[in-house]
Coordinates of C-alpha atoms in Angstrom, one line a residue:
X1 CA 13.6 -2.2 -30.9
X2 CA 11.2 -3.8 -28.8
X3 CA 13.0 -5.7 -25.9
X4 CA 11.1 -9.0 -24.7
X5 CA 10.9 -11.4 -21.8
X6 CA 10.8 -14.7 -22.1
X7 CA 7.6 -16.3 -20.0
X8 CA 10.0 -18.2 -18.4
X9 CA 11.5 -16.0 -16.5
X10 CA 9.9 -14.5 -13.8
X11 CA 10.0 -10.6 -13.4
X12 CA 11.9 -9.3 -10.3
X13 CA 9.9 -8.8 -7.3
X14 CA 9.7 -4.5 -6.7
X15 CA 10.5 -3.5 -3.0
X16 CA 7.5 -3.2 -1.4
X17 CA 7.1 1.2 -0.4
X18 CA 7.7 2.2 3.1
X19 CA 4.8 3.2 5.1
X20 CA 4.3 6.6 6.3
X21 CA 5.9 5.4 9.9
X22 CA 9.0 4.0 8.4
X23 CA 9.6 7.1 6.7
X24 CA 9.0 9.5 9.5
X25 CA 11.4 7.3 11.3
X26 CA 13.8 7.7 8.7
X27 CA 13.6 11.4 8.6
X28 CA 14.0 11.6 12.6
X29 CA 16.7 8.9 13.1
X30 CA 18.8 8.5 10.5
X31 CA 18.7 11.8 9.2
X32 CA 17.8 14.1 12.7
X33 CA 15.0 15.9 10.2
X34 CA 12.4 17.1 12.3
X35 CA 8.9 15.9 11.6
X36 CA 5.5 18.0 12.0
X37 CA 3.0 15.3 13.7
X38 CA -0.3 15.0 11.5
X39 CA -0.9 13.5 8.0
X40 CA 0.3 14.1 5.5
X41 CA 3.8 13.8 6.5
X42 CA 6.1 16.9 6.9
X43 CA 9.5 18.4 7.4
X44 CA 10.5 21.3 9.6
X45 CA 12.0 24.2 8.1
X46 CA 14.7 26.8 9.6
X47 CA 16.1 23.6 11.7
X48 CA 18.1 22.0 10.0
X49 CA 17.3 23.3 6.1
X50 CA 16.0 26.2 4.6
X51 CA 13.6 25.4 1.4
X52 CA 13.3 27.8 -2.2
X53 CA 10.8 26.4 -4.2
X54 CA 10.5 27.6 -7.8
X55 CA 9.3 26.1 -10.5
X56 CA 9.9 22.7 -12.3
X57 CA 11.3 24.0 -15.3
X58 CA 13.3 26.7 -14.7
X59 CA 15.2 25.1 -11.3
X60 CA 16.2 22.2 -14.0
X61 CA 17.9 24.7 -15.9
X62 CA 19.8 26.0 -13.0
X63 CA 20.9 22.3 -11.6
X64 CA 21.9 22.4 -15.4
X65 CA 23.9 25.1 -15.8
X66 CA 25.2 24.8 -12.2
X67 CA 26.4 21.2 -12.9
X68 CA 28.9 22.5 -15.6
X69 CA 32.5 23.2 -14.8
X70 CA 32.9 26.6 -14.8
X71 CA 37.0 27.8 -14.7
X72 CA 38.6 25.5 -13.1
X73 CA 36.4 24.6 -10.2
X74 CA 34.3 21.1 -10.5
X75 CA 30.5 20.9 -10.5
X76 CA 30.6 18.2 -8.6
X77 CA 29.6 20.6 -5.4
X78 CA 26.3 21.2 -7.0
X79 CA 25.5 17.6 -7.8
X80 CA 25.6 16.3 -4.1
X81 CA 23.5 19.3 -2.0
X82 CA 19.0 17.4 -1.9
X83 CA 17.1 18.5 -4.3
X84 CA 12.7 17.7 -4.4
X85 CA 10.0 17.6 -6.9
X86 CA 6.2 18.3 -6.2
X87 CA 3.5 19.5 -8.2
X88 CA 5.1 21.1 -10.9
X89 CA 7.4 22.5 -8.7
X90 CA 11.1 21.9 -7.2
X91 CA 12.5 22.3 -3.9
X92 CA 15.9 23.6 -3.5
X93 CA 18.1 23.0 0.2
X94 CA 19.6 25.3 1.0
X95 CA 21.4 26.3 4.5
X96 CA 19.3 27.1 7.2
X97 CA 18.5 30.8 7.7
X98 CA 19.1 31.3 4.1
X99 CA 15.4 32.5 4.2
X100 CA 16.1 35.5 5.6
X101 CA 18.7 36.5 3.8
X102 CA 17.0 36.1 0.5
X103 CA 15.2 38.7 -0.1
X104 CA 18.5 41.1 1.0
X105 CA 20.4 38.6 -1.6
X106 CA 18.3 39.3 -4.2
X107 CA 18.2 43.0 -3.8
X108 CA 22.5 42.5 -4.1
X109 CA 22.2 41.1 -7.0
X110 CA 20.0 43.4 -8.4
X111 CA 16.8 41.3 -8.6
X112 CA 14.8 42.8 -6.5
X113 CA 12.4 44.8 -8.4
X114 CA 11.6 41.9 -11.1
X115 CA 8.6 39.6 -10.2
X116 CA 9.8 36.1 -9.4
X117 CA 8.2 32.9 -9.0
X118 CA 10.4 31.5 -5.7
X119 CA 9.0 31.3 -2.8
X120 CA 11.8 30.6 0.6
X121 CA 10.5 28.6 3.6
X122 CA 12.5 28.9 6.6
X123 CA 12.0 28.6 10.6
X124 CA 8.3 27.6 11.2
X125 CA 7.8 26.8 7.8
X126 CA 6.5 23.4 7.0
X127 CA 8.0 21.2 3.8
X128 CA 5.9 18.2 1.8
X129 CA 8.4 15.0 3.0
X130 CA 9.2 13.6 0.0
X131 CA 9.2 10.4 -0.9
X132 CA 12.2 8.0 -2.2
X133 CA 11.8 6.8 -5.4
X134 CA 11.8 2.5 -4.8
X135 CA 13.3 2.8 -1.3
X136 CA 12.7 0.4 1.2
X137 CA 13.4 1.1 4.2
X138 CA 14.4 -0.9 8.0
X139 CA 18.5 -2.3 7.7
X140 CA 19.2 1.2 6.4
X141 CA 17.4 2.9 3.1
X142 CA 18.5 2.5 -0.5
X143 CA 17.0 5.3 -2.8
X144 CA 16.4 5.9 -6.9
X145 CA 16.1 9.0 -8.4
X146 CA 12.3 10.0 -9.3
X147 CA 10.9 12.5 -11.8
X148 CA 7.7 12.3 -10.5
X149 CA 5.2 15.3 -10.3
X150 CA 2.5 16.3 -7.7
X151 CA 2.0 17.9 -4.0
X152 CA 1.2 21.7 -3.0
X153 CA 3.7 23.5 -3.0
X154 CA 6.0 24.6 0.4
X155 CA 3.7 26.9 2.3
X156 CA 3.8 27.4 6.3
X157 CA 4.1 30.6 8.4
X158 CA 7.9 30.7 7.8
X159 CA 7.4 30.6 4.1
X160 CA 9.5 34.2 3.7
X161 CA 7.3 36.4 0.7
X162 CA 9.7 39.3 0.6
X163 CA 9.5 41.5 -2.8
X164 CA 8.6 40.5 -4.8
X165 CA 8.5 36.6 -4.0
X166 CA 5.0 35.3 -3.7
X167 CA 3.5 32.6 -1.7
X168 CA 3.1 29.3 -3.3
X169 CA 1.0 27.9 -5.7
X170 CA -0.9 24.5 -5.7
X171 CA 0.1 21.6 -7.9
X172 CA -1.8 18.6 -8.5
X173 CA -2.4 15.6 -6.0
X174 CA 0.3 13.2 -5.3
X175 CA 3.5 13.1 -3.1
X176 CA 6.8 14.9 -3.2
X177 CA 9.8 12.5 -3.8
X178 CA 13.5 13.2 -4.0
X179 CA 15.4 14.1 -7.5
X180 CA 18.6 14.1 -5.2
X181 CA 18.2 12.4 -2.0
X182 CA 19.6 13.0 1.2
X183 CA 22.8 10.8 2.1
X184 CA 21.8 8.7 4.7
X185 CA 24.7 10.2 6.9
X186 CA 23.1 13.1 10.0
X187 CA 26.0 15.4 8.4
X188 CA 23.8 16.2 5.5
X189 CA 24.0 19.6 5.8
X190 CA 27.5 19.7 4.8
X191 CA 26.3 19.6 0.8
X192 CA 23.7 22.6 1.4
X193 CA 24.6 26.0 -0.5
X194 CA 25.3 28.2 2.2
X195 CA 26.2 32.5 2.4
X196 CA 29.5 31.7 3.4
X197 CA 30.5 28.7 1.4
X198 CA 32.2 31.3 -1.8
X199 CA 35.6 29.7 -1.7
X200 CA 36.1 26.7 0.8
X201 CA 37.8 23.6 0.1
X202 CA 36.3 20.3 0.6
X203 CA 37.6 17.2 0.6
X204 CA 37.9 17.0 -3.3
X205 CA 40.1 20.1 -2.8
X206 CA 39.2 23.9 -3.9
X207 CA 35.9 24.7 -4.5
X208 CA 34.6 21.1 -3.6
X209 CA 32.6 22.2 -0.8
X210 CA 29.3 23.5 -0.4
X211 CA 28.2 25.5 -2.7
X212 CA 27.7 29.1 -2.0
X213 CA 24.2 30.6 -1.8
X214 CA 24.7 33.5 -4.4
X215 CA 25.7 31.9 -7.3
X216 CA 22.6 29.5 -6.8
X217 CA 20.3 32.5 -5.6
X218 CA 21.7 34.3 -9.1
X219 CA 21.4 31.6 -11.2
X220 CA 18.2 30.4 -10.1
X221 CA 16.2 33.8 -10.6
X222 CA 17.7 33.8 -14.1
X223 CA 15.6 30.5 -14.9
X224 CA 12.9 31.6 -13.2
X225 CA 12.8 35.1 -15.6
X226 CA 13.6 33.8 -19.0
X227 CA 11.2 30.8 -18.4
X228 CA 8.4 33.5 -17.5
X229 CA 9.8 36.0 -20.7
X230 CA 9.3 32.5 -22.6
X231 CA 5.7 31.9 -21.6
X232 CA 4.5 35.5 -22.0
X233 CA 6.2 35.5 -25.7
X234 CA 4.6 32.4 -26.4
X235 CA 0.9 33.7 -25.0
X236 CA 1.2 37.4 -27.0
X237 CA 2.2 35.6 -30.5
X238 CA -0.6 32.8 -29.7
X239 CA -2.8 35.9 -29.1
X240 CA -1.6 37.5 -32.2
X241 CA -2.3 34.2 -34.1
X242 CA 1.4 34.0 -35.2
X243 CA 3.3 31.1 -35.6
X244 CA 6.6 30.5 -33.2
X245 CA 9.7 29.2 -34.1
X246 CA 12.3 27.8 -31.6
X247 CA 15.7 27.4 -32.6

């Protein structure tokens, strides 16, 4: 069924997009996140947060799995930490210092010898500042959830490329947007996955605190590997001229 609107009823007025200057002020004043001078607007990583950069397909599957309740724990904590999209890539914000822990954590989880399309951006690195979807600035900020793609992968001198973490790949042009925007408060970091968060207690009870980095990294690595194997299998089947069947 197609929904129609009577011509006598005016369409709702869309909010005017925020300027880069207003967006910079919101990051710096409302969140306390340092930005990098110049254009495009970029956020300094390694100060208030680090970034895990991975394919959006694998990231979406990982977030879906992490959001499901496991045993007696709630998946609510996994729906709170900020997530951005840019150029077919997903950026997961994690606690500052996590980038340094990632190579060793992958080794400990037995992912060290596996080629993973995963980038850790920490101290000295930068991240394109995501634009909120349908946001207006001035008297506070209002966010909507978006799923736009575009831009370049996170990069910079703080991008950690421990084996096997290749540096980011470029994507189609466009602006990064928030899939899960950060809250307007300065304590956003309380929701970020951290290595020491296992078994923490939040305001909603046990395991309602920040999600732990170990579970996040293991789930992300699993989904990245599955996507890579699936694509490799599809390419091999196409080369052989065999039809593919997926359940």
